[in-house]
Amino acid sequence: GAFMIENVRTIVEHAATKLYIVCRRKNLTAPKMVSWLISQTYQPGSASLLLRAFAPMYKLAGFDPWEYHSVRKDAARTTARIDQRTVFGVTDIYFLACYYKWAEVVESEIKRLTHHTVHLINGRKLEAQVILKVVGIIPDKKVDEVLSIQEMTGIHINGDPLRLCVSNGMHVSAQNFGTFSVGPAITGMSQTVQYFA
C-alpha cells in the first residue's frame, strides 16, 4: 500500500543495497507526473486513460498495470475499473528502485525467520538484516464506540441528520479519477457540515 511505498523512498535515501517488498499481492502505485496531471484535469480521467499513463513507469519497473488484481478490463483494454483495498501511493522512487534492481517485489508470505534469512511460503529464501512490517492504516473501533456508531448513512451517524462524521476512504473503487488527494473532498465535506451545523 501507500505506506510501504513511502518507506521505499526512505530506505533508498539511506543507501540500502537491496530492498524486498514481500506482499500477498501488488497494489497500484501512481507515478508523480500522472498524479499531478489527474489533479489538474477539468473532467475526471477514465481508468483506462490512467492505466495508459501509468504504463511507461510500470514498464521501467518490469510491471504491467493492466494485469494487477484490482483492474477489471475489457479484452481490448479500452475500458477499465479499479477496485483495490488501499489508496494509491504516489511516487517515482519506487519505480526507479525497481528499475535499478535496488527493490524487488515478491508476491508471497513469510513462513518463518532464521538468522539473516526470510523463508517464504513459496520456498524462496531472502537474505535480510532488517525487517519492516508495514501494515498501513487499520480503522480504530474506539471511534465507533465513542460516537455510538451503529451504521453510517452517508455522513450521518445512525441516520441522524444532526450527527455528522466525515473521514477519507481507505480504498479505491472507480472508473474515473479527478484527483488522488483526499484534501478537496474533505474540504467540501467540512464546508457542508459547517453549513448545516
mmCIF file of C-alpha atoms in Angstrom:
data_model
loop_
_atom_site.group_PDB
_atom_site.id
_atom_site.type_symbol
_atom_site.label_atom_id
_atom_site.label_comp_id
_atom_site.label_asym_id
_atom_site.label_seq_id
_atom_site.Cartn_x
_atom_site.Cartn_y
_atom_site.Cartn_z
ATOM 1 C CA GLY A 1 0.000 0.000 0.000
ATOM 2 C CA ALA A 2 0.848 3.681 0.092
ATOM 3 C CA PHE A 3 2.614 3.374 3.465
ATOM 4 C CA MET A 4 5.056 0.773 2.103
ATOM 5 C CA ILE A 5 5.780 2.926 -0.931
ATOM 6 C CA GLU A 6 6.715 5.845 1.347
ATOM 7 C CA ASN A 7 9.131 3.533 3.163
ATOM 8 C CA VAL A 8 10.804 2.583 -0.141
ATOM 9 C CA ARG A 9 11.804 6.226 -0.576
ATOM 10 C CA THR A 10 13.237 6.420 2.953
ATOM 11 C CA ILE A 11 15.157 3.158 2.585
ATOM 12 C CA VAL A 12 16.655 4.253 -0.757
ATOM 13 C CA GLU A 13 17.612 7.631 0.752
ATOM 14 C CA HIS A 14 19.589 5.746 3.416
ATOM 15 C CA ALA A 15 21.566 3.823 0.759
ATOM 16 C CA ALA A 16 20.223 0.312 1.284
ATOM 17 C CA THR A 17 21.721 -2.002 -1.324
ATOM 18 C CA LYS A 18 18.687 -4.279 -1.664
ATOM 19 C CA LEU A 19 15.048 -3.995 -0.626
ATOM 20 C CA TYR A 20 12.500 -6.799 -0.860
ATOM 21 C CA ILE A 21 8.834 -5.873 -0.760
ATOM 22 C CA VAL A 22 7.024 -9.045 0.292
ATOM 23 C CA CYS A 23 3.276 -8.827 -0.252
ATOM 24 C CA ARG A 24 0.330 -11.138 -0.846
ATOM 25 C CA ARG A 25 -0.459 -9.138 -3.991
ATOM 26 C CA LYS A 26 0.687 -5.946 -5.641
ATOM 27 C CA ASN A 27 -1.465 -2.825 -5.470
ATOM 28 C CA LEU A 28 -1.314 0.002 -7.967
ATOM 29 C CA THR A 29 1.010 2.925 -7.284
ATOM 30 C CA ALA A 30 0.800 6.224 -9.158
ATOM 31 C CA PRO A 31 3.766 7.963 -10.767
ATOM 32 C CA LYS A 32 4.055 11.595 -9.596
ATOM 33 C CA MET A 33 3.535 13.150 -13.029
ATOM 34 C CA VAL A 34 0.281 11.227 -13.508
ATOM 35 C CA SER A 35 -0.925 12.367 -10.086
ATOM 36 C CA TRP A 36 -0.166 15.993 -10.986
ATOM 37 C CA LEU A 37 -1.943 15.698 -14.345
ATOM 38 C CA ILE A 38 -5.035 13.974 -12.936
ATOM 39 C CA SER A 39 -5.332 16.609 -10.202
ATOM 40 C CA GLN A 40 -5.371 19.379 -12.830
ATOM 41 C CA THR A 41 -7.993 17.961 -15.182
ATOM 42 C CA TYR A 42 -11.285 19.755 -15.653
ATOM 43 C CA GLN A 43 -13.094 16.473 -16.316
ATOM 44 C CA PRO A 44 -12.113 13.282 -14.475
ATOM 45 C CA GLY A 45 -9.907 10.954 -16.494
ATOM 46 C CA SER A 46 -11.044 7.398 -17.173
ATOM 47 C CA ALA A 47 -9.384 4.414 -15.514
ATOM 48 C CA SER A 48 -8.199 3.210 -18.941
ATOM 49 C CA LEU A 49 -6.562 6.615 -19.566
ATOM 50 C CA LEU A 50 -4.988 6.428 -16.112
ATOM 51 C CA LEU A 51 -3.579 2.944 -16.753
ATOM 52 C CA ARG A 52 -2.161 4.027 -20.137
ATOM 53 C CA ALA A 53 -0.498 6.978 -18.367
ATOM 54 C CA PHE A 54 0.912 4.597 -15.718
ATOM 55 C CA ALA A 55 2.365 2.271 -18.386
ATOM 56 C CA PRO A 56 5.771 3.941 -19.090
ATOM 57 C CA MET A 57 6.867 3.924 -15.424
ATOM 58 C CA TYR A 58 5.465 0.424 -14.890
ATOM 59 C CA LYS A 59 7.365 -0.793 -17.958
ATOM 60 C CA LEU A 60 10.608 0.586 -16.452
ATOM 61 C CA ALA A 61 9.948 -1.481 -13.322
ATOM 62 C CA GLY A 62 9.016 -4.586 -15.325
ATOM 63 C CA PHE A 63 5.292 -4.468 -14.473
ATOM 64 C CA ASP A 64 2.060 -4.118 -16.455
ATOM 65 C CA PRO A 65 -0.583 -2.059 -14.601
ATOM 66 C CA TRP A 66 -3.368 -3.674 -16.624
ATOM 67 C CA GLU A 67 -2.534 -7.086 -15.097
ATOM 68 C CA TYR A 68 -2.908 -6.098 -11.431
ATOM 69 C CA HIS A 69 -5.555 -7.895 -9.363
ATOM 70 C CA SER A 70 -7.514 -4.674 -8.825
ATOM 71 C CA VAL A 71 -8.033 -3.913 -12.527
ATOM 72 C CA ARG A 72 -11.197 -5.073 -14.301
ATOM 73 C CA LYS A 73 -10.902 -4.515 -18.044
ATOM 74 C CA ASP A 74 -12.243 -5.493 -21.437
ATOM 75 C CA ALA A 75 -10.070 -7.575 -23.798
ATOM 76 C CA ALA A 76 -9.094 -4.544 -25.905
ATOM 77 C CA ARG A 77 -8.100 -2.534 -22.806
ATOM 78 C CA THR A 78 -10.376 0.341 -23.814
ATOM 79 C CA THR A 79 -12.411 0.391 -20.595
ATOM 80 C CA ALA A 80 -11.360 -0.380 -17.043
ATOM 81 C CA ARG A 81 -12.421 -0.192 -13.429
ATOM 82 C CA ILE A 82 -10.028 -0.168 -10.474
ATOM 83 C CA ASP A 83 -11.092 -1.791 -7.183
ATOM 84 C CA GLN A 84 -8.388 -2.129 -4.539
ATOM 85 C CA ARG A 85 -8.419 -2.066 -0.747
ATOM 86 C CA THR A 86 -5.776 0.640 -0.414
ATOM 87 C CA VAL A 87 -5.329 4.121 -1.834
ATOM 88 C CA PHE A 88 -2.632 4.841 -4.414
ATOM 89 C CA GLY A 89 0.814 5.618 -3.144
ATOM 90 C CA VAL A 90 2.266 8.419 -5.287
ATOM 91 C CA THR A 91 5.993 8.238 -6.062
ATOM 92 C CA ASP A 92 8.614 7.854 -8.749
ATOM 93 C CA ILE A 93 11.265 6.466 -6.380
ATOM 94 C CA TYR A 94 9.505 3.065 -6.159
ATOM 95 C CA PHE A 95 9.670 2.612 -9.936
ATOM 96 C CA LEU A 96 13.278 3.784 -10.133
ATOM 97 C CA ALA A 97 14.272 1.478 -7.262
ATOM 98 C CA CYS A 98 12.730 -1.467 -9.131
ATOM 99 C CA TYR A 99 14.393 -0.404 -12.417
ATOM 100 C CA TYR A 100 17.848 -0.200 -10.825
ATOM 101 C CA LYS A 101 17.239 -3.512 -9.001
ATOM 102 C CA TRP A 102 17.522 -1.854 -5.582
ATOM 103 C CA ALA A 103 13.996 -3.057 -4.867
ATOM 104 C CA GLU A 104 12.233 -6.267 -5.794
ATOM 105 C CA VAL A 105 8.552 -7.028 -5.304
ATOM 106 C CA VAL A 106 7.958 -10.616 -4.172
ATOM 107 C CA GLU A 107 4.382 -11.880 -4.101
ATOM 108 C CA SER A 108 4.313 -14.406 -1.257
ATOM 109 C CA GLU A 109 4.025 -14.563 2.532
ATOM 110 C CA ILE A 110 6.608 -15.028 5.254
ATOM 111 C CA LYS A 111 6.672 -18.555 6.654
ATOM 112 C CA ARG A 112 9.466 -18.101 9.211
ATOM 113 C CA LEU A 113 12.656 -16.215 10.011
ATOM 114 C CA THR A 114 16.148 -17.514 10.724
ATOM 115 C CA HIS A 115 19.461 -15.671 11.139
ATOM 116 C CA HIS A 116 19.551 -13.028 8.354
ATOM 117 C CA THR A 117 17.089 -15.105 6.294
ATOM 118 C CA VAL A 118 13.407 -14.721 5.472
ATOM 119 C CA HIS A 119 11.769 -18.013 4.446
ATOM 120 C CA LEU A 120 8.698 -17.556 2.238
ATOM 121 C CA ILE A 121 5.777 -19.954 1.833
ATOM 122 C CA ASN A 122 6.665 -20.323 -1.870
ATOM 123 C CA GLY A 123 10.042 -21.828 -0.840
ATOM 124 C CA ARG A 124 12.165 -18.807 -1.699
ATOM 125 C CA LYS A 125 14.727 -17.524 0.820
ATOM 126 C CA LEU A 126 15.647 -13.846 1.064
ATOM 127 C CA GLU A 127 18.761 -12.521 2.784
ATOM 128 C CA ALA A 128 17.781 -9.708 5.159
ATOM 129 C CA GLN A 129 19.373 -7.791 8.000
ATOM 130 C CA VAL A 130 16.398 -5.525 8.729
ATOM 131 C CA ILE A 131 12.666 -6.218 8.506
ATOM 132 C CA LEU A 132 9.962 -3.552 8.458
ATOM 133 C CA LYS A 133 6.428 -4.784 8.946
ATOM 134 C CA VAL A 134 4.241 -2.242 7.207
ATOM 135 C CA VAL A 135 0.517 -2.780 7.672
ATOM 136 C CA GLY A 136 -0.767 0.679 6.779
ATOM 137 C CA ILE A 137 -3.812 2.062 8.494
ATOM 138 C CA ILE A 138 -6.350 -0.051 10.332
ATOM 139 C CA PRO A 139 -9.598 1.643 11.425
ATOM 140 C CA ASP A 140 -9.931 2.196 15.173
ATOM 141 C CA LYS A 141 -13.185 0.752 16.552
ATOM 142 C CA LYS A 142 -12.937 3.089 19.549
ATOM 143 C CA VAL A 143 -14.160 5.932 17.322
ATOM 144 C CA ASP A 144 -17.352 3.949 16.666
ATOM 145 C CA GLU A 145 -17.743 3.325 20.400
ATOM 146 C CA VAL A 146 -17.165 6.966 21.403
ATOM 147 C CA LEU A 147 -19.612 8.247 18.772
ATOM 148 C CA SER A 148 -22.065 5.333 19.333
ATOM 149 C CA ILE A 149 -21.979 4.487 15.627
ATOM 150 C CA GLN A 150 -24.068 1.500 14.617
ATOM 151 C CA GLU A 151 -24.181 2.471 10.935
ATOM 152 C CA MET A 152 -23.306 5.382 8.669
ATOM 153 C CA THR A 153 -25.908 6.722 6.263
ATOM 154 C CA GLY A 154 -23.811 8.938 4.035
ATOM 155 C CA ILE A 155 -22.107 11.236 6.546
ATOM 156 C CA HIS A 156 -24.897 10.828 9.120
ATOM 157 C CA ILE A 157 -24.278 8.748 12.252
ATOM 158 C CA ASN A 158 -27.102 6.204 12.617
ATOM 159 C CA GLY A 159 -29.083 8.195 10.025
ATOM 160 C CA ASP A 160 -29.376 11.228 12.351
ATOM 161 C CA PRO A 161 -29.161 14.446 10.266
ATOM 162 C CA LEU A 162 -27.787 16.330 13.295
ATOM 163 C CA ARG A 163 -24.873 13.916 13.895
ATOM 164 C CA LEU A 164 -22.227 14.055 11.185
ATOM 165 C CA CYS A 165 -18.909 12.276 10.751
ATOM 166 C CA VAL A 166 -16.514 12.857 7.851
ATOM 167 C CA SER A 167 -13.465 10.736 7.006
ATOM 168 C CA ASN A 168 -11.488 9.771 3.944
ATOM 169 C CA GLY A 169 -11.925 6.418 2.246
ATOM 170 C CA MET A 170 -9.284 3.744 2.623
ATOM 171 C CA HIS A 171 -9.836 2.108 -0.750
ATOM 172 C CA VAL A 172 -10.161 2.806 -4.472
ATOM 173 C CA SER A 173 -13.256 1.821 -6.427
ATOM 174 C CA ALA A 174 -13.754 3.877 -9.574
ATOM 175 C CA GLN A 175 -13.825 4.133 -13.352
ATOM 176 C CA ASN A 176 -12.977 7.860 -13.408
ATOM 177 C CA PHE A 177 -10.378 9.832 -11.477
ATOM 178 C CA GLY A 178 -10.283 13.586 -10.810
ATOM 179 C CA THR A 179 -7.622 13.526 -8.085
ATOM 180 C CA PHE A 180 -5.746 11.144 -5.797
ATOM 181 C CA SER A 181 -5.838 13.625 -2.929
ATOM 182 C CA VAL A 182 -8.453 13.451 -0.173
ATOM 183 C CA GLY A 183 -7.982 17.161 0.598
ATOM 184 C CA PRO A 184 -10.570 18.569 -1.841
ATOM 185 C CA ALA A 185 -13.208 16.042 -0.759
ATOM 186 C CA ILE A 186 -12.597 16.617 2.955
ATOM 187 C CA THR A 187 -12.685 20.399 2.408
ATOM 188 C CA GLY A 188 -16.037 20.182 0.630
ATOM 189 C CA MET A 189 -17.489 17.846 3.236
ATOM 190 C CA SER A 190 -16.260 20.093 6.066
ATOM 191 C CA GLN A 191 -17.911 23.108 4.439
ATOM 192 C CA THR A 192 -21.154 21.133 4.097
ATOM 193 C CA VAL A 193 -21.032 20.077 7.754
ATOM 194 C CA GLN A 194 -20.327 23.672 8.820
ATOM 195 C CA TYR A 195 -23.207 24.988 6.696
ATOM 196 C CA PHE A 196 -25.755 22.638 8.241
ATOM 197 C CA ALA A 197 -24.374 22.891 11.796
#
